[in-house]
PDB file of C-alpha atoms and ligand atoms in Angstrom:
ATOM      1  CA  MET A 598       0.172   0.058   0.251  1.00  0.00           C
ATOM      2  CA  LEU A 599       1.258   3.416  -0.680  1.00  0.00           C
ATOM      3  CA  LYS A 600       2.783   5.292   2.321  1.00  0.00           C
ATOM      4  CA  ILE A 601       3.115   8.988   2.996  1.00  0.00           C
ATOM      5  CA  LEU A 602       5.525  10.282   5.528  1.00  0.00           C
ATOM      6  CA  GLY A 603       4.598  14.041   6.743  1.00  0.00           C
ATOM      7  CA  ARG A 604       2.575  15.724   9.179  1.00  0.00           C
ATOM      8  CA  ASN A 605      -0.907  16.792   7.714  1.00  0.00           C
ATOM      9  CA  ASN A 606      -0.586  20.414   8.509  1.00  0.00           C
ATOM     10  CA  SER A 607       2.212  20.784   6.081  1.00  0.00           C
ATOM     11  CA  SER A 608       1.158  22.716   2.665  1.00  0.00           C
ATOM     12  CA  ASN A 609       3.468  20.256   0.730  1.00  0.00           C
ATOM     13  CA  VAL A 610       2.090  17.045   2.421  1.00  0.00           C
ATOM     14  CA  GLN A 611      -1.433  18.269   1.702  1.00  0.00           C
ATOM     15  CA  LYS A 612      -0.879  18.596  -1.970  1.00  0.00           C
ATOM     16  CA  VAL A 613      -0.088  14.631  -1.911  1.00  0.00           C
ATOM     17  CA  LEU A 614      -2.973  13.957   0.553  1.00  0.00           C
ATOM     18  CA  TRP A 615      -5.356  15.856  -1.720  1.00  0.00           C
ATOM     19  CA  ALA A 616      -4.148  14.183  -4.985  1.00  0.00           C
ATOM     20  CA  LEU A 617      -4.687  10.729  -3.133  1.00  0.00           C
ATOM     21  CA  GLY A 618      -8.026  11.840  -2.117  1.00  0.00           C
ATOM     22  CA  GLU A 619      -9.147  12.849  -5.587  1.00  0.00           C
ATOM     23  CA  LEU A 620      -7.830   9.452  -6.929  1.00  0.00           C
ATOM     24  CA  ASP A 621      -9.546   7.433  -4.096  1.00  0.00           C
ATOM     25  CA  LEU A 622      -6.216   5.653  -3.247  1.00  0.00           C
ATOM     26  CA  GLU A 623      -5.601   3.916  -0.163  1.00  0.00           C
ATOM     27  CA  TYR A 624      -2.741   4.901   1.795  1.00  0.00           C
ATOM     28  CA  THR A 625      -1.066   5.110   5.262  1.00  0.00           C
ATOM     29  CA  ARG A 626       0.488   8.071   6.721  1.00  0.00           C
ATOM     30  CA  ASP A 627       2.958   8.435   9.329  1.00  0.00           C
ATOM     31  CA  ASP A 628       3.337  12.009  11.321  1.00  0.00           C
ATOM     32  CA  ILE A 629       6.726  12.998  10.598  1.00  0.00           C
ATOM     33  CA  GLY A 630       8.398  16.575  10.782  1.00  0.00           C
ATOM     34  CA  GLY A 631       7.482  19.834  12.923  1.00  0.00           C
ATOM     35  CA  PRO A 632       6.898  18.669  16.498  1.00  0.00           C
ATOM     36  CA  PHE A 633       6.715  15.004  15.525  1.00  0.00           C
ATOM     37  CA  GLY A 634      10.366  15.271  14.402  1.00  0.00           C
ATOM     38  CA  GLY A 635      11.617  11.871  12.805  1.00  0.00           C
ATOM     39  CA  ASN A 636      12.761  13.754   9.773  1.00  0.00           C
ATOM     40  CA  ARG A 637      16.703  14.125  10.739  1.00  0.00           C
ATOM     41  CA  GLU A 638      16.991  10.484  11.745  1.00  0.00           C
ATOM     42  CA  ALA A 639      19.459   8.535   9.597  1.00  0.00           C
ATOM     43  CA  ASP A 640      16.870   6.052   8.464  1.00  0.00           C
ATOM     44  CA  TYR A 641      14.666   8.987   7.160  1.00  0.00           C
ATOM     45  CA  LEU A 642      17.581  10.764   5.421  1.00  0.00           C
ATOM     46  CA  VAL A 643      18.286   7.678   3.364  1.00  0.00           C
ATOM     47  CA  MET A 644      14.887   8.168   2.069  1.00  0.00           C
ATOM     48  CA  ASN A 645      14.899  11.995   1.815  1.00  0.00           C
ATOM     49  CA  PRO A 646      18.166  13.578   2.078  1.00  0.00           C
ATOM     50  CA  ASN A 647      16.831  16.893   2.669  1.00  0.00           C
ATOM     51  CA  GLY A 648      15.187  16.043   5.684  1.00  0.00           C
ATOM     52  CA  LEU A 649      11.842  17.430   4.454  1.00  0.00           C
ATOM     53  CA  VAL A 650       8.314  16.223   4.275  1.00  0.00           C
ATOM     54  CA  PRO A 651       6.623  14.729   2.354  1.00  0.00           C
ATOM     55  CA  THR A 652       8.206  11.333   1.381  1.00  0.00           C
ATOM     56  CA  LEU A 653       6.301   8.911  -0.628  1.00  0.00           C
ATOM     57  CA  ILE A 654       6.883   5.254  -0.664  1.00  0.00           C
ATOM     58  CA  ASP A 655       5.162   3.126  -3.382  1.00  0.00           C
ATOM     59  CA  GLY A 656       6.732  -0.308  -3.396  1.00  0.00           C
ATOM     60  CA  ASP A 657      10.401   0.074  -4.421  1.00  0.00           C
ATOM     61  CA  THR A 658       9.599   3.703  -5.494  1.00  0.00           C
ATOM     62  CA  VAL A 659      10.506   6.209  -2.696  1.00  0.00           C
ATOM     63  CA  LEU A 660       9.899   9.982  -4.034  1.00  0.00           C
ATOM     64  CA  TRP A 661      10.406  13.483  -2.377  1.00  0.00           C
ATOM     65  CA  GLU A 662       9.519  16.834  -3.834  1.00  0.00           C
ATOM     66  CA  SER A 663       5.805  17.378  -3.343  1.00  0.00           C
ATOM     67  CA  ASN A 664       4.900  18.500  -6.997  1.00  0.00           C
ATOM     68  CA  VAL A 665       7.045  15.721  -8.337  1.00  0.00           C
ATOM     69  CA  ILE A 666       5.059  13.088  -6.205  1.00  0.00           C
ATOM     70  CA  VAL A 667       1.765  14.831  -7.486  1.00  0.00           C
ATOM     71  CA  ARG A 668       2.926  14.393 -11.156  1.00  0.00           C
ATOM     72  CA  TYR A 669       3.933  10.732 -10.354  1.00  0.00           C
ATOM     73  CA  LEU A 670       0.602   9.747  -8.940  1.00  0.00           C
ATOM     74  CA  ALA A 671      -1.288  11.564 -11.724  1.00  0.00           C
ATOM     75  CA  ARG A 672       0.802   9.659 -14.413  1.00  0.00           C
ATOM     76  CA  LYS A 673       0.508   6.314 -12.616  1.00  0.00           C
ATOM     77  CA  TYR A 674      -2.864   6.291 -11.148  1.00  0.00           C
ATOM     78  CA  ALA A 675      -4.931   8.948 -13.158  1.00  0.00           C
ATOM     79  CA  PRO A 676      -3.847   9.461 -16.760  1.00  0.00           C
ATOM     80  CA  ASN A 677      -7.275  10.021 -17.815  1.00  0.00           C
ATOM     81  CA  SER A 678      -8.201  12.689 -15.120  1.00  0.00           C
ATOM     82  CA  LEU A 679      -5.619  14.627 -13.114  1.00  0.00           C
ATOM     83  CA  LEU A 680      -2.990  14.207 -16.058  1.00  0.00           C
ATOM     84  CA  PRO A 681      -3.503  16.768 -19.064  1.00  0.00           C
ATOM     85  CA  ASP A 682      -2.990  14.536 -22.438  1.00  0.00           C
ATOM     86  CA  SER A 683      -1.621  17.150 -24.977  1.00  0.00           C
ATOM     87  CA  LEU A 684       2.057  17.968 -24.756  1.00  0.00           C
ATOM     88  CA  THR A 685       0.971  21.873 -24.425  1.00  0.00           C
ATOM     89  CA  ASP A 686      -1.348  21.276 -21.747  1.00  0.00           C
ATOM     90  CA  LEU A 687       0.840  19.235 -19.801  1.00  0.00           C
ATOM     91  CA  ALA A 688       3.423  21.880 -20.029  1.00  0.00           C
ATOM     92  CA  ARG A 689       0.943  24.403 -18.985  1.00  0.00           C
ATOM     93  CA  ALA A 690       0.024  22.511 -15.812  1.00  0.00           C
ATOM     94  CA  GLU A 691       3.649  21.948 -14.959  1.00  0.00           C
ATOM     95  CA  GLN A 692       4.289  25.774 -15.566  1.00  0.00           C
ATOM     96  CA  TRP A 693       1.450  26.593 -12.711  1.00  0.00           C
ATOM     97  CA  MET A 694       2.998  23.865 -10.572  1.00  0.00           C
ATOM     98  CA  ASP A 695       6.547  25.047 -10.837  1.00  0.00           C
ATOM     99  CA  TRP A 696       5.327  28.831 -10.427  1.00  0.00           C
ATOM    100  CA  GLN A 697       3.613  27.708  -7.026  1.00  0.00           C
ATOM    101  CA  GLN A 698       6.988  26.356  -5.929  1.00  0.00           C
ATOM    102  CA  THR A 699       9.220  29.435  -7.007  1.00  0.00           C
ATOM    103  CA  VAL A 700       6.889  32.310  -6.821  1.00  0.00           C
ATOM    104  CA  VAL A 701       3.836  31.671  -4.869  1.00  0.00           C
ATOM    105  CA  ALA A 702       5.267  29.727  -1.834  1.00  0.00           C
ATOM    106  CA  PRO A 703       8.167  32.430  -1.150  1.00  0.00           C
ATOM    107  CA  ALA A 704       5.521  35.151  -1.333  1.00  0.00           C
ATOM    108  CA  HIS A 705       2.916  33.735   1.168  1.00  0.00           C
ATOM    109  CA  PHE A 706       5.831  32.168   3.355  1.00  0.00           C
ATOM    110  CA  PRO A 707       6.359  35.525   5.466  1.00  0.00           C
ATOM    111  CA  VAL A 708       2.612  36.154   6.083  1.00  0.00           C
ATOM    112  CA  PHE A 709       1.779  32.560   6.933  1.00  0.00           C
ATOM    113  CA  TRP A 710       5.025  32.135   9.111  1.00  0.00           C
ATOM    114  CA  GLY A 711       4.387  35.489  10.974  1.00  0.00           C
ATOM    115  CA  LEU A 712       0.717  34.803  11.668  1.00  0.00           C
ATOM    116  CA  ILE A 713       0.452  31.288  12.442  1.00  0.00           C
ATOM    117  CA  ARG A 714       3.727  30.127  13.594  1.00  0.00           C
ATOM    118  CA  THR A 715       4.952  33.252  15.378  1.00  0.00           C
ATOM    119  CA  ALA A 716       3.871  34.491  18.843  1.00  0.00           C
ATOM    120  CA  PRO A 717       2.350  37.765  18.345  1.00  0.00           C
ATOM    121  CA  GLU A 718       4.887  39.525  20.514  1.00  0.00           C
ATOM    122  CA  ASP A 719       7.576  38.270  18.310  1.00  0.00           C
ATOM    123  CA  ARG A 720       5.941  39.282  15.003  1.00  0.00           C
ATOM    124  CA  ASP A 721       7.986  41.077  12.171  1.00  0.00           C
ATOM    125  CA  LEU A 722       5.071  43.240  10.980  1.00  0.00           C
ATOM    126  CA  ASP A 723       6.888  44.828   8.092  1.00  0.00           C
ATOM    127  CA  ALA A 724       7.851  41.306   6.835  1.00  0.00           C
ATOM    128  CA  ILE A 725       4.057  40.244   7.355  1.00  0.00           C
ATOM    129  CA  ASN A 726       2.961  43.436   5.413  1.00  0.00           C
ATOM    130  CA  ASN A 727       5.289  43.353   2.485  1.00  0.00           C
ATOM    131  CA  GLY A 728       4.544  39.529   2.327  1.00  0.00           C
ATOM    132  CA  ARG A 729       0.791  40.135   2.048  1.00  0.00           C
ATOM    133  CA  ASP A 730       1.345  42.631  -0.807  1.00  0.00           C
ATOM    134  CA  ARG A 731       3.463  40.155  -2.687  1.00  0.00           C
ATOM    135  CA  PHE A 732       0.847  37.466  -1.927  1.00  0.00           C
ATOM    136  CA  GLU A 733      -1.809  39.633  -3.429  1.00  0.00           C
ATOM    137  CA  GLN A 734       0.095  40.389  -6.340  1.00  0.00           C
ATOM    138  CA  VAL A 735       0.615  36.836  -7.317  1.00  0.00           C
ATOM    139  CA  MET A 736      -2.910  35.870  -6.505  1.00  0.00           C
ATOM    140  CA  THR A 737      -3.961  38.690  -8.885  1.00  0.00           C
ATOM    141  CA  ILE A 738      -2.053  36.873 -11.620  1.00  0.00           C
ATOM    142  CA  LEU A 739      -3.893  33.595 -10.830  1.00  0.00           C
ATOM    143  CA  ASP A 740      -7.262  35.465 -10.724  1.00  0.00           C
ATOM    144  CA  HIS A 741      -6.767  36.855 -14.129  1.00  0.00           C
ATOM    145  CA  HIS A 742      -5.605  33.452 -15.591  1.00  0.00           C
ATOM    146  CA  LEU A 743      -8.945  32.056 -14.139  1.00  0.00           C
ATOM    147  CA  SER A 744     -11.302  34.562 -15.546  1.00  0.00           C
ATOM    148  CA  ASP A 745     -11.849  32.505 -18.593  1.00  0.00           C
ATOM    149  CA  SER A 746     -11.542  28.996 -17.402  1.00  0.00           C
ATOM    150  CA  ALA A 747     -13.112  26.981 -14.508  1.00  0.00           C
ATOM    151  CA  PHE A 748     -10.095  25.101 -13.346  1.00  0.00           C
ATOM    152  CA  VAL A 749      -6.341  26.158 -13.643  1.00  0.00           C
ATOM    153  CA  GLY A 750      -5.872  23.528 -16.671  1.00  0.00           C
ATOM    154  CA  GLY A 751      -8.935  24.029 -18.232  1.00  0.00           C
ATOM    155  CA  GLU A 752     -12.627  23.126 -17.461  1.00  0.00           C
ATOM    156  CA  SER A 753     -11.928  20.229 -15.075  1.00  0.00           C
ATOM    157  CA  LEU A 754      -9.639  19.645 -12.195  1.00  0.00           C
ATOM    158  CA  SER A 755      -5.907  18.506 -13.230  1.00  0.00           C
ATOM    159  CA  MET A 756      -2.827  18.518 -11.417  1.00  0.00           C
ATOM    160  CA  ALA A 757      -2.255  22.105 -12.263  1.00  0.00           C
ATOM    161  CA  ASP A 758      -4.805  22.983  -9.620  1.00  0.00           C
ATOM    162  CA  ILE A 759      -3.203  21.138  -6.674  1.00  0.00           C
ATOM    163  CA  PRO A 760      -0.079  23.167  -5.628  1.00  0.00           C
ATOM    164  CA  VAL A 761      -1.802  26.645  -6.109  1.00  0.00           C
ATOM    165  CA  GLY A 762      -5.043  25.265  -4.608  1.00  0.00           C
ATOM    166  CA  ILE A 763      -3.138  24.664  -1.306  1.00  0.00           C
ATOM    167  CA  MET A 764      -1.954  28.496  -1.477  1.00  0.00           C
ATOM    168  CA  VAL A 765      -5.600  29.724  -2.206  1.00  0.00           C
ATOM    169  CA  TYR A 766      -6.902  28.110   0.984  1.00  0.00           C
ATOM    170  CA  ARG A 767      -4.206  30.137   2.758  1.00  0.00           C
ATOM    171  CA  TRP A 768      -5.037  33.258   0.986  1.00  0.00           C
ATOM    172  CA  PHE A 769      -8.689  33.204   1.986  1.00  0.00           C
ATOM    173  CA  THR A 770      -8.061  31.959   5.597  1.00  0.00           C
ATOM    174  CA  LEU A 771      -5.212  33.872   6.855  1.00  0.00           C
ATOM    175  CA  ASP A 772      -6.422  37.130   9.053  1.00  0.00           C
ATOM    176  CA  ILE A 773      -5.348  39.649   6.362  1.00  0.00           C
ATOM    177  CA  GLU A 774      -6.847  42.290   4.255  1.00  0.00           C
ATOM    178  CA  ARG A 775      -7.966  40.906   0.719  1.00  0.00           C
ATOM    179  CA  MET A 776      -8.791  42.737  -2.369  1.00  0.00           C
ATOM    180  CA  GLU A 777     -11.721  41.272  -4.529  1.00  0.00           C
ATOM    181  CA  LEU A 778     -10.710  38.772  -6.743  1.00  0.00           C
ATOM    182  CA  PRO A 779     -13.853  37.228  -8.243  1.00  0.00           C
ATOM    183  CA  SER A 780     -12.467  34.454 -10.713  1.00  0.00           C
ATOM    184  CA  LEU A 781     -10.012  33.198  -7.914  1.00  0.00           C
ATOM    185  CA  HIS A 782     -13.158  33.146  -5.339  1.00  0.00           C
ATOM    186  CA  ARG A 783     -15.177  31.440  -7.694  1.00  0.00           C
ATOM    187  CA  TRP A 784     -12.439  28.757  -8.321  1.00  0.00           C
ATOM    188  CA  TYR A 785     -11.903  28.515  -4.594  1.00  0.00           C
ATOM    189  CA  GLN A 786     -15.488  27.918  -3.997  1.00  0.00           C
ATOM    190  CA  ARG A 787     -15.194  25.035  -6.804  1.00  0.00           C
ATOM    191  CA  LEU A 788     -12.341  23.409  -4.940  1.00  0.00           C
ATOM    192  CA  ALA A 789     -14.217  23.721  -1.508  1.00  0.00           C
ATOM    193  CA  ASP A 790     -17.125  21.744  -2.900  1.00  0.00           C
ATOM    194  CA  ARG A 791     -14.678  18.787  -3.397  1.00  0.00           C
ATOM    195  CA  PRO A 792     -14.467  16.280  -0.704  1.00  0.00           C
ATOM    196  CA  ALA A 793     -10.873  15.500  -0.968  1.00  0.00           C
ATOM    197  CA  TYR A 794     -10.071  19.198  -0.773  1.00  0.00           C
ATOM    198  CA  LYS A 795     -12.293  19.905   2.150  1.00  0.00           C
ATOM    199  CA  ASN A 796     -10.961  16.773   4.135  1.00  0.00           C
ATOM    200  CA  ASN A 797      -7.210  17.206   3.720  1.00  0.00           C
ATOM    201  CA  VAL A 798      -6.742  21.120   3.035  1.00  0.00           C
ATOM    202  CA  MET A 799      -9.562  22.875   4.577  1.00  0.00           C
ATOM    203  CA  ILE A 800      -8.439  21.797   8.005  1.00  0.00           C
ATOM    204  CA  GLY A 801      -7.236  25.090   9.652  1.00  0.00           C
ATOM    205  CA  LEU A 802      -3.712  26.411   9.669  1.00  0.00           C
ATOM    206  CA  THR A 803      -1.406  25.548  12.278  1.00  0.00           C
TER     207      THR A 803
HETATM  208  N1  GSH B 631      10.205  21.480  -2.166  1.00  0.00           N
HETATM  209  C1  GSH B 631       9.964  20.752  -1.008  1.00  0.00           C
HETATM  210  C2  GSH B 631       9.781  21.454   0.244  1.00  0.00           C
HETATM  211  C3  GSH B 631       9.207  20.532   1.333  1.00  0.00           C
HETATM  212  C4  GSH B 631       9.378  21.400   2.624  1.00  0.00           C
HETATM  213  O1  GSH B 631       9.912  22.339   2.968  1.00  0.00           O
HETATM  214  N2  GSH B 631       8.701  20.853   3.804  1.00  0.00           N
HETATM  215  C5  GSH B 631       8.460  21.416   4.915  1.00  0.00           C
HETATM  216  C6  GSH B 631       6.986  21.305   5.398  1.00  0.00           C
HETATM  217  S1  GSH B 631       5.922  22.244   4.195  1.00  0.00           S
HETATM  218  C7  GSH B 631       9.277  20.689   5.861  1.00  0.00           C
HETATM  219  O2  GSH B 631       9.647  19.409   5.857  1.00  0.00           O
HETATM  220  N3  GSH B 631       9.691  21.356   7.160  1.00  0.00           N
HETATM  221  C8  GSH B 631      10.312  20.671   8.360  1.00  0.00           C
HETATM  222  C9  GSH B 631       9.692  20.046   9.235  1.00  0.00           C
HETATM  223  O3  GSH B 631       8.445  19.852   8.865  1.00  0.00           O
HETATM  224  O4  GSH B 631      10.021  19.688  10.239  1.00  0.00           O
HETATM  225  C10 GSH B 631       8.741  20.001  -1.252  1.00  0.00           C
HETATM  226  O5  GSH B 631       7.664  20.494  -2.115  1.00  0.00           O
HETATM  227  O6  GSH B 631       8.300  18.789  -1.032  1.00  0.00           O
END
């Protein structure tokens, strides 16, 4: 059976759990990382030399890097649903997935870390406010993209939605000012209707 190593409040672990939920695949999960620890142990580092979560174990296949794991699951278990079929659509999906890692995640990080993982008396308000502005800029790019399609990769959910879908929950849940982004909001509501998103992503921020 598939096994996931990683605590379920991690955004990167949630990508994998959401994908598994969409595919209705059975798996087990061990709480690793954060307060649970275990990710700096020698046996864990053999599987994931970064000491980060998530790690996926699928038989002899051991993988790290959340977006790669989502791509692997889509290719192996969902070639007709989460995986786009044309070369161009596949590349566009991967474009939005890489954009989440390289642009959105760093933009959101100071806001998430400052408001959720830092005690009020220790917060760097400038870093939080600058992060909020940058987070809004990148969510505006996504809002614009979503103005003419129901999902990031077209008219149905695909792997393109998963990394940015984790970020949009944080955008709408963090206690921050938000400008109106109607297409983004409609897409978020579509995601929120999906049990796999509700059960694995919309679980509060800790
Ligand atoms: N690029 C990696 C980043 C993984 C990562 O930064 N994971 C964080 C949690 S979101 C982590 O392991 N933090 C250390 C910990 O949980 O102890 C991925 O997408 O899988």
